[in-house]
Every structure is written in structure tokens, then in C-alpha cells.
CSV table of N, CA and C and ligand atoms in Angstrom, one decimal:
chain,number,residue,atom,x,y,z
A,255,MET,N,-48.4,49.9,-22.7
A,255,MET,CA,-48.5,50.3,-24.1
A,255,MET,C,-50.0,50.7,-24.4
A,256,THR,N,-50.2,51.7,-25.2
A,256,THR,CA,-51.5,52.1,-25.5
A,256,THR,C,-51.8,51.8,-26.9
A,257,ASP,N,-52.9,52.4,-27.4
A,257,ASP,CA,-53.3,52.1,-28.8
A,257,ASP,C,-52.5,52.9,-29.8
A,258,GLY,N,-51.5,53.6,-29.3
A,258,GLY,CA,-50.7,54.4,-30.3
A,258,GLY,C,-50.9,55.9,-30.1
A,259,ASP,N,-52.2,56.3,-29.9
A,259,ASP,CA,-52.4,57.7,-29.7
A,259,ASP,C,-52.6,58.0,-28.2
A,260,GLY,N,-52.3,57.0,-27.4
A,260,GLY,CA,-52.4,57.2,-25.9
A,260,GLY,C,-53.8,57.5,-25.4
A,261,ASN,N,-54.8,56.9,-26.1
A,261,ASN,CA,-56.2,57.3,-25.8
A,261,ASN,C,-57.0,56.0,-25.7
A,262,CYS,N,-56.5,55.0,-24.9
A,262,CYS,CA,-57.3,53.8,-24.7
A,262,CYS,C,-57.9,53.8,-23.3
A,263,LEU,N,-59.2,53.7,-23.3
A,263,LEU,CA,-59.9,53.7,-22.0
A,263,LEU,C,-59.4,52.6,-21.1
A,264,PHE,N,-59.3,51.4,-21.6
A,264,PHE,CA,-58.9,50.3,-20.7
A,264,PHE,C,-57.4,50.4,-20.2
A,265,CYS,N,-56.5,51.0,-21.1
A,265,CYS,CA,-55.2,51.3,-20.6
A,265,CYS,C,-55.3,52.3,-19.5
A,266,ALA,N,-56.2,53.2,-19.6
A,266,ALA,CA,-56.3,54.3,-18.5
A,266,ALA,C,-56.8,53.6,-17.2
A,267,ILE,N,-57.7,52.6,-17.3
A,267,ILE,CA,-58.1,51.9,-16.1
A,267,ILE,C,-57.0,51.1,-15.5
A,268,VAL,N,-56.2,50.5,-16.4
A,268,VAL,CA,-55.0,49.8,-15.8
A,268,VAL,C,-54.1,50.7,-15.1
A,269,ALA,N,-53.9,51.9,-15.7
A,269,ALA,CA,-53.0,53.0,-15.1
A,269,ALA,C,-53.7,53.6,-13.9
A,270,ARG,N,-54.9,53.3,-13.6
A,270,ARG,CA,-55.7,53.9,-12.5
A,270,ARG,C,-55.9,55.4,-12.7
A,271,ASP,N,-55.9,55.8,-14.0
A,271,ASP,CA,-56.3,57.2,-14.4
A,271,ASP,C,-57.8,57.3,-14.5
A,272,VAL,N,-58.5,56.2,-14.8
A,272,VAL,CA,-59.9,56.2,-14.8
A,272,VAL,C,-60.4,55.2,-13.7
A,273,PRO,N,-61.3,55.5,-12.9
A,273,PRO,CA,-61.7,54.6,-11.8
A,273,PRO,C,-62.5,53.4,-12.3
A,274,ALA,N,-62.4,52.3,-11.7
A,274,ALA,CA,-63.1,51.1,-12.0
A,274,ALA,C,-63.3,50.3,-10.7
A,275,ASP,N,-64.4,49.4,-10.7
A,275,ASP,CA,-64.7,48.6,-9.6
A,275,ASP,C,-63.9,47.3,-9.8
A,276,VAL,N,-62.6,47.3,-9.4
A,276,VAL,CA,-61.7,46.2,-9.6
A,276,VAL,C,-62.1,45.0,-8.6
A,277,VAL,N,-62.2,43.8,-9.2
A,277,VAL,CA,-62.6,42.6,-8.4
A,277,VAL,C,-61.4,41.7,-8.2
A,278,LEU,N,-60.4,41.7,-9.2
A,278,LEU,CA,-59.3,40.8,-9.1
A,278,LEU,C,-58.2,41.4,-9.9
A,279,GLU,N,-56.9,41.1,-9.5
A,279,GLU,CA,-55.8,41.6,-10.2
A,279,GLU,C,-54.7,40.5,-10.1
A,280,THR,N,-54.1,40.2,-11.3
A,280,THR,CA,-52.9,39.4,-11.3
A,280,THR,C,-51.7,40.2,-11.8
A,281,GLU,N,-50.6,39.6,-12.0
A,281,GLU,CA,-49.4,40.3,-12.5
A,281,GLU,C,-49.7,40.9,-13.9
A,282,ALA,N,-50.5,40.1,-14.7
A,282,ALA,CA,-50.7,40.4,-16.1
A,282,ALA,C,-52.1,40.8,-16.4
A,283,SER,N,-53.0,40.6,-15.5
A,283,SER,CA,-54.4,40.9,-15.9
A,283,SER,C,-55.2,41.7,-14.8
A,284,LEU,N,-56.3,42.3,-15.2
A,284,LEU,CA,-57.1,43.1,-14.3
A,284,LEU,C,-58.6,42.7,-14.6
A,285,ALA,N,-59.3,42.6,-13.6
A,285,ALA,CA,-60.8,42.3,-13.7
A,285,ALA,C,-61.6,43.3,-13.0
A,286,PHE,N,-62.6,43.9,-13.6
A,286,PHE,CA,-63.4,44.9,-13.0
A,286,PHE,C,-64.8,44.8,-13.6
A,287,ARG,N,-65.8,45.3,-12.8
A,287,ARG,CA,-67.2,45.2,-13.2
A,287,ARG,C,-67.5,46.1,-14.3
A,288,ASP,N,-68.3,45.5,-15.3
A,288,ASP,CA,-68.8,46.3,-16.4
A,288,ASP,C,-69.8,47.4,-15.9
A,289,ILE,N,-69.6,48.6,-16.4
A,289,ILE,CA,-70.5,49.7,-16.0
A,289,ILE,C,-72.0,49.5,-16.5
A,290,ASN,N,-72.2,48.6,-17.4
A,290,ASN,CA,-73.5,48.4,-18.0
A,290,ASN,C,-73.8,46.9,-17.9
A,291,ALA,N,-74.0,46.4,-16.7
A,291,ALA,CA,-74.1,45.0,-16.5
A,291,ALA,C,-75.3,44.3,-17.2
A,292,GLN,N,-75.0,43.2,-17.8
A,292,GLN,CA,-76.0,42.5,-18.6
A,292,GLN,C,-76.4,41.2,-17.9
A,293,ALA,N,-75.9,41.0,-16.7
A,293,ALA,CA,-76.2,39.8,-15.9
A,293,ALA,C,-75.8,40.1,-14.4
A,294,PRO,N,-76.3,39.3,-13.5
A,294,PRO,CA,-75.9,39.5,-12.1
A,294,PRO,C,-74.4,39.6,-11.9
A,295,THR,N,-73.7,38.7,-12.6
A,295,THR,CA,-72.2,38.9,-12.6
A,295,THR,C,-71.9,39.3,-14.1
A,296,HIS,N,-71.2,40.5,-14.2
A,296,HIS,CA,-70.7,40.9,-15.5
A,296,HIS,C,-69.4,41.6,-15.2
A,297,VAL,N,-68.3,40.9,-15.4
A,297,VAL,CA,-67.0,41.4,-15.1
A,297,VAL,C,-66.2,41.3,-16.3
A,298,LEU,N,-65.4,42.3,-16.6
A,298,LEU,CA,-64.5,42.4,-17.7
A,298,LEU,C,-63.1,41.9,-17.3
A,299,VAL,N,-62.4,41.1,-18.0
A,299,VAL,CA,-61.1,40.7,-17.7
A,299,VAL,C,-60.2,41.2,-18.9
A,300,ILE,N,-59.1,41.9,-18.5
A,300,ILE,CA,-58.3,42.5,-19.6
A,300,ILE,C,-56.8,42.2,-19.3
A,301,PRO,N,-56.0,42.1,-20.3
A,301,PRO,CA,-54.5,42.1,-20.1
A,301,PRO,C,-54.1,43.5,-19.8
A,302,LYS,N,-53.0,43.6,-19.0
A,302,LYS,CA,-52.5,45.0,-18.6
A,302,LYS,C,-51.8,45.6,-19.8
A,303,THR,N,-51.3,44.8,-20.7
A,303,THR,CA,-50.7,45.3,-21.9
A,303,THR,C,-51.8,45.5,-23.0
A,304,HIS,N,-51.5,46.4,-23.9
A,304,HIS,CA,-52.5,46.7,-25.0
A,304,HIS,C,-52.4,45.8,-26.2
A,305,GLN,N,-53.5,45.1,-26.4
A,305,GLN,CA,-53.7,44.4,-27.7
A,305,GLN,C,-55.1,44.7,-28.1
A,306,PRO,N,-55.4,44.8,-29.4
A,306,PRO,CA,-56.7,45.2,-29.8
A,306,PRO,C,-57.8,44.2,-29.7
A,307,HIS,N,-57.4,42.9,-29.8
A,307,HIS,CA,-58.4,41.8,-29.7
A,307,HIS,C,-57.7,40.5,-29.3
A,308,VAL,N,-58.5,39.5,-29.0
A,308,VAL,CA,-58.0,38.3,-28.4
A,308,VAL,C,-57.0,37.5,-29.4
A,309,ALA,N,-57.3,37.6,-30.7
A,309,ALA,CA,-56.4,36.9,-31.6
A,309,ALA,C,-55.0,37.6,-31.6
A,310,ALA,N,-55.0,38.9,-31.5
A,310,ALA,CA,-53.7,39.6,-31.4
A,310,ALA,C,-52.9,39.2,-30.1
A,311,LEU,N,-53.7,39.1,-29.0
A,311,LEU,CA,-53.1,38.7,-27.8
A,311,LEU,C,-52.5,37.3,-27.9
A,312,ALA,N,-53.3,36.4,-28.5
A,312,ALA,CA,-52.8,35.0,-28.7
A,312,ALA,C,-51.5,34.9,-29.5
A,313,GLU,N,-51.5,35.8,-30.5
A,313,GLU,CA,-50.3,35.7,-31.4
A,313,GLU,C,-49.1,36.3,-30.8
A,314,HIS,N,-49.3,37.5,-30.1
A,314,HIS,CA,-48.1,38.2,-29.6
A,314,HIS,C,-47.8,38.0,-28.2
A,315,GLU,N,-48.7,37.6,-27.3
A,315,GLU,CA,-48.5,37.4,-25.9
A,315,GLU,C,-49.3,36.2,-25.3
A,316,PRO,N,-48.9,35.0,-25.8
A,316,PRO,CA,-49.7,33.8,-25.4
A,316,PRO,C,-49.7,33.6,-23.9
A,317,ALA,N,-48.6,34.0,-23.2
A,317,ALA,CA,-48.6,33.8,-21.7
A,317,ALA,C,-49.6,34.7,-21.1
A,318,ALA,N,-49.8,36.0,-21.6
A,318,ALA,CA,-50.8,36.9,-21.1
A,318,ALA,C,-52.2,36.4,-21.3
A,319,LEU,N,-52.4,35.7,-22.5
A,319,LEU,CA,-53.7,35.1,-22.7
A,319,LEU,C,-54.0,34.0,-21.7
A,320,ALA,N,-53.0,33.2,-21.4
A,320,ALA,CA,-53.2,32.1,-20.4
A,320,ALA,C,-53.5,32.7,-19.1
A,321,ASP,N,-52.9,33.8,-18.7
A,321,ASP,CA,-53.1,34.4,-17.4
A,321,ASP,C,-54.5,35.0,-17.4
A,322,LEU,N,-55.0,35.5,-18.6
A,322,LEU,CA,-56.3,36.1,-18.7
A,322,LEU,C,-57.4,35.1,-18.5
A,323,MET,N,-57.2,33.9,-19.1
A,323,MET,CA,-58.2,32.8,-18.9
A,323,MET,C,-58.2,32.3,-17.5
A,324,ALA,N,-57.1,32.2,-16.9
A,324,ALA,CA,-57.1,31.8,-15.4
A,324,ALA,C,-57.7,32.9,-14.6
A,325,CYS,N,-57.5,34.1,-14.9
A,325,CYS,CA,-58.1,35.2,-14.2
A,325,CYS,C,-59.7,35.2,-14.3
A,326,ALA,N,-60.1,34.9,-15.5
A,326,ALA,CA,-61.6,34.8,-15.7
A,326,ALA,C,-62.2,33.6,-14.9
A,327,ALA,N,-61.5,32.5,-14.9
A,327,ALA,CA,-62.0,31.4,-14.1
A,327,ALA,C,-62.0,31.7,-12.6
A,328,ALA,N,-61.0,32.5,-12.1
A,328,ALA,CA,-60.9,32.8,-10.7
A,328,ALA,C,-62.0,33.8,-10.4
A,329,VAL,N,-62.3,34.7,-11.3
A,329,VAL,CA,-63.4,35.6,-11.1
A,329,VAL,C,-64.7,34.8,-10.9
A,330,ALA,N,-65.0,33.9,-11.9
A,330,ALA,CA,-66.2,33.1,-11.8
A,330,ALA,C,-66.3,32.4,-10.5
A,331,ASP,N,-65.2,31.8,-10.0
A,331,ASP,CA,-65.2,31.1,-8.7
A,331,ASP,C,-65.5,32.1,-7.6
A,332,ALA,N,-64.8,33.3,-7.6
A,332,ALA,CA,-65.0,34.3,-6.5
A,332,ALA,C,-66.5,34.8,-6.5
A,333,GLU,N,-67.1,34.8,-7.7
A,333,GLU,CA,-68.5,35.3,-7.8
A,333,GLU,C,-69.5,34.2,-7.4
A,334,GLY,N,-69.0,33.0,-7.1
A,334,GLY,CA,-69.9,31.9,-6.7
A,334,GLY,C,-70.7,31.3,-7.9
A,335,LEU,N,-70.1,31.3,-9.1
A,335,LEU,CA,-70.9,30.8,-10.3
A,335,LEU,C,-70.8,29.3,-10.4
A,336,ASP,N,-70.0,28.7,-9.6
A,336,ASP,CA,-70.0,27.2,-9.5
A,336,ASP,C,-69.8,26.5,-10.9
A,337,GLY,N,-69.0,27.1,-11.7
A,337,GLY,CA,-68.7,26.5,-13.0
A,337,GLY,C,-69.7,26.8,-14.1
A,338,HIS,N,-70.6,27.7,-13.9
A,338,HIS,CA,-71.6,28.0,-14.9
A,338,HIS,C,-71.5,29.5,-15.3
A,339,TYR,N,-70.8,29.8,-16.3
A,339,TYR,CA,-70.7,31.1,-16.8
A,339,TYR,C,-70.4,31.2,-18.2
A,340,ARG,N,-70.5,32.3,-18.8
A,340,ARG,CA,-70.2,32.5,-20.3
A,340,ARG,C,-69.0,33.5,-20.3
A,341,LEU,N,-68.1,33.2,-21.2
A,341,LEU,CA,-66.9,34.0,-21.4
A,341,LEU,C,-66.9,34.5,-22.8
A,342,VAL,N,-67.1,35.7,-23.1
A,342,VAL,CA,-67.3,36.3,-24.4
A,342,VAL,C,-66.2,37.3,-24.8
A,343,PHE,N,-65.6,37.1,-26.0
A,343,PHE,CA,-64.6,38.1,-26.5
A,343,PHE,C,-65.2,38.6,-27.8
A,344,ASN,N,-66.0,39.7,-27.8
A,344,ASN,CA,-66.4,40.3,-29.0
A,344,ASN,C,-65.2,40.7,-29.8
A,345,THR,N,-65.2,40.4,-31.1
A,345,THR,CA,-64.0,40.7,-31.9
A,345,THR,C,-64.5,41.3,-33.2
A,346,GLY,N,-64.3,42.6,-33.3
A,346,GLY,CA,-64.8,43.4,-34.4
A,346,GLY,C,-66.1,44.1,-34.2
A,347,SER,N,-66.2,45.3,-34.8
A,347,SER,CA,-67.3,46.2,-34.5
A,347,SER,C,-68.7,45.6,-35.0
A,348,GLN,N,-68.6,44.7,-36.0
A,348,GLN,CA,-69.9,44.1,-36.5
A,348,GLN,C,-70.5,43.2,-35.5
A,349,VAL,N,-69.8,42.6,-34.6
A,349,VAL,CA,-70.4,41.7,-33.6
A,349,VAL,C,-70.4,42.4,-32.2
A,350,GLY,N,-70.1,43.7,-32.2
A,350,GLY,CA,-70.4,44.4,-30.9
A,350,GLY,C,-69.2,44.9,-30.2
A,351,GLN,N,-67.9,44.7,-30.7
A,351,GLN,CA,-66.8,45.2,-30.0
A,351,GLN,C,-66.8,46.7,-30.1
A,352,SER,N,-66.7,47.4,-28.9
A,352,SER,CA,-66.8,48.8,-28.9
A,352,SER,C,-65.5,49.4,-28.2
A,353,VAL,N,-64.8,48.6,-27.5
A,353,VAL,CA,-63.5,49.0,-26.9
A,353,VAL,C,-62.4,48.1,-27.5
A,354,PHE,N,-61.4,48.8,-28.1
A,354,PHE,CA,-60.4,48.0,-28.9
A,354,PHE,C,-59.1,47.8,-28.1
A,355,HIS,N,-59.4,47.3,-26.8
A,355,HIS,CA,-58.3,46.7,-25.9
A,355,HIS,C,-59.0,45.4,-25.5
A,356,VAL,N,-58.3,44.3,-25.8
A,356,VAL,CA,-59.0,43.0,-25.6
A,356,VAL,C,-59.6,42.9,-24.2
A,357,HIS,N,-60.8,42.3,-24.2
A,357,HIS,CA,-61.5,42.1,-22.9
A,357,HIS,C,-62.4,40.9,-23.1
A,358,GLY,N,-62.4,40.1,-22.0
A,358,GLY,CA,-63.4,39.0,-22.0
A,358,GLY,C,-64.5,39.4,-21.0
A,359,HIS,N,-65.7,39.2,-21.4
A,359,HIS,CA,-66.9,39.4,-20.6
A,359,HIS,C,-67.1,38.1,-19.8
A,360,VAL,N,-67.0,38.1,-18.5
A,360,VAL,CA,-67.4,37.0,-17.6
A,360,VAL,C,-68.9,37.3,-17.2
A,361,LEU,N,-69.8,36.4,-17.7
A,361,LEU,CA,-71.2,36.7,-17.5
A,361,LEU,C,-71.8,35.5,-16.8
A,362,GLY,N,-72.6,35.7,-15.8
A,362,GLY,CA,-73.3,34.6,-15.1
A,362,GLY,C,-74.3,35.1,-14.1
A,363,GLY,N,-74.9,34.1,-13.4
A,363,GLY,CA,-75.9,34.4,-12.4
A,363,GLY,C,-77.3,34.4,-12.8
A,364,ARG,N,-77.5,34.1,-14.1
A,364,ARG,CA,-78.9,33.9,-14.6
A,364,ARG,C,-78.9,32.9,-15.8
A,365,PRO,N,-80.0,32.3,-16.1
A,365,PRO,CA,-80.0,31.4,-17.3
A,365,PRO,C,-79.8,32.3,-18.6
A,366,MET,N,-79.1,31.6,-19.6
A,366,MET,CA,-78.8,32.3,-20.8
A,366,MET,C,-79.3,31.5,-22.0
A,367,GLY,N,-79.7,32.1,-23.0
A,367,GLY,CA,-80.2,31.4,-24.2
A,367,GLY,C,-79.0,31.2,-25.2
A,368,TRP,N,-79.3,30.3,-26.2
A,368,TRP,CA,-78.3,30.1,-27.3
A,368,TRP,C,-79.1,29.8,-28.5
A,369,PRO,N,-78.8,30.3,-29.7
A,369,PRO,CA,-77.6,31.1,-30.0
A,369,PRO,C,-77.7,32.5,-29.4
A,370,PRO,N,-76.6,33.2,-29.3
A,370,PRO,CA,-76.6,34.6,-28.8
A,370,PRO,C,-77.2,35.5,-29.9
A,371,GLY,N,-77.6,36.7,-29.4
A,371,GLY,CA,-78.2,37.6,-30.4
A,371,GLY,C,-77.1,38.3,-31.2
B,283,AMP,P1,-67.5,45.4,-26.1
B,283,AMP,O1,-68.8,46.0,-26.6
B,283,AMP,O2,-67.5,43.9,-26.2
B,283,AMP,O3,-66.3,46.1,-26.7
B,283,AMP,O4,-67.5,45.6,-24.5
B,283,AMP,C1,-67.1,46.8,-23.9
B,283,AMP,C2,-67.7,46.9,-22.6
B,283,AMP,O5,-67.1,47.9,-21.8
B,283,AMP,C3,-69.2,47.2,-22.5
B,283,AMP,O6,-69.9,46.1,-22.0
B,283,AMP,C4,-69.3,48.5,-21.7
B,283,AMP,O7,-70.4,48.5,-20.9
B,283,AMP,C5,-68.0,48.4,-20.9
B,283,AMP,N1,-67.4,49.7,-20.4
B,283,AMP,C6,-67.3,50.8,-21.1
B,283,AMP,N2,-66.7,51.7,-20.4
B,283,AMP,C7,-66.5,51.2,-19.2
B,283,AMP,C8,-65.9,51.6,-17.9
B,283,AMP,N3,-65.4,52.9,-17.8
B,283,AMP,N4,-65.9,50.8,-16.9
B,283,AMP,C9,-66.3,49.5,-17.0
B,283,AMP,N5,-66.9,49.0,-18.1
B,283,AMP,C10,-67.0,49.8,-19.2
């Protein structure tokens, strides 16, 4: 499923129409490196089906959200983050969401401050 006009970048990555550095794949999720890494590990985890943000995924496809969270944890393990990572779902343009296909940022490999900017 796409965003309706068939023009979703992350749907195109799932379809392998756009290349990506894939690090992990499950039946329902795909994990690939962010092209503009903000940390030594910066991997995006996405559901293969299209939902615009994580709340919509939780409402409409809770099993896919559970798979996505397990996929994020598996990525962190595979990257050797030893349980120390940040998982971010920007939701809405005002807080920085720029791609409207739900994605979690798995960030790690360096110290991080709080609160976030
Ligand atoms: P957000 O701003 O939370 O919507 O995150 C979108 C992320 O997608 C940004 O960190 C971008 O660097 C990343 N991104 C955009 N296009 C690509 C791409 N073709 N492959 C991998 N990451 C991408």
C-alpha cells in the first residue's frame, strides 16, 4: 500500500525500486541505514505496509508495530549497542517528520544529551 498517490519513498524502498543499505528484514519490517547518519549507528526501521505515523500503525496494525519494535531491538543487538540506544519516532512536521511512512530511528554508538533539541 502506498500513500494513495503511489509516491512514497519508503514504499519504494520496500519494493526495491529505490536502493537502500538494508541491514535487517523480517516478514513485516525492513531496516536500512539512514542516508544522513546522525550517530555511528543510525538505522531506520519501517513497516512494509504504509501507515503515515506510529499512532496510525498502532491503531490499524498492532502486530506490525510489535514486529517493528522487535526489529529495532534486533538491529541494536546486531550493531553491538549492548542495550544502549535511542529509538525515535518523529510524528508531525513540527517535530521534524519529513517522510510520512512511519519509521523509527535507531540511534546509538555515542553519548546523547537530554532533552532532545
Ligand atoms: P524524519 O525526518 O524523522 O521523517 O526522518 C526521515 C529520515 O529519512 C531522515 O533522517 C533522512 O535522512 C532519511 N532518508 C531520506 N531519504 C532516505 C533514503 N533514500 N535512504 C535512507 N534514508 C533516507
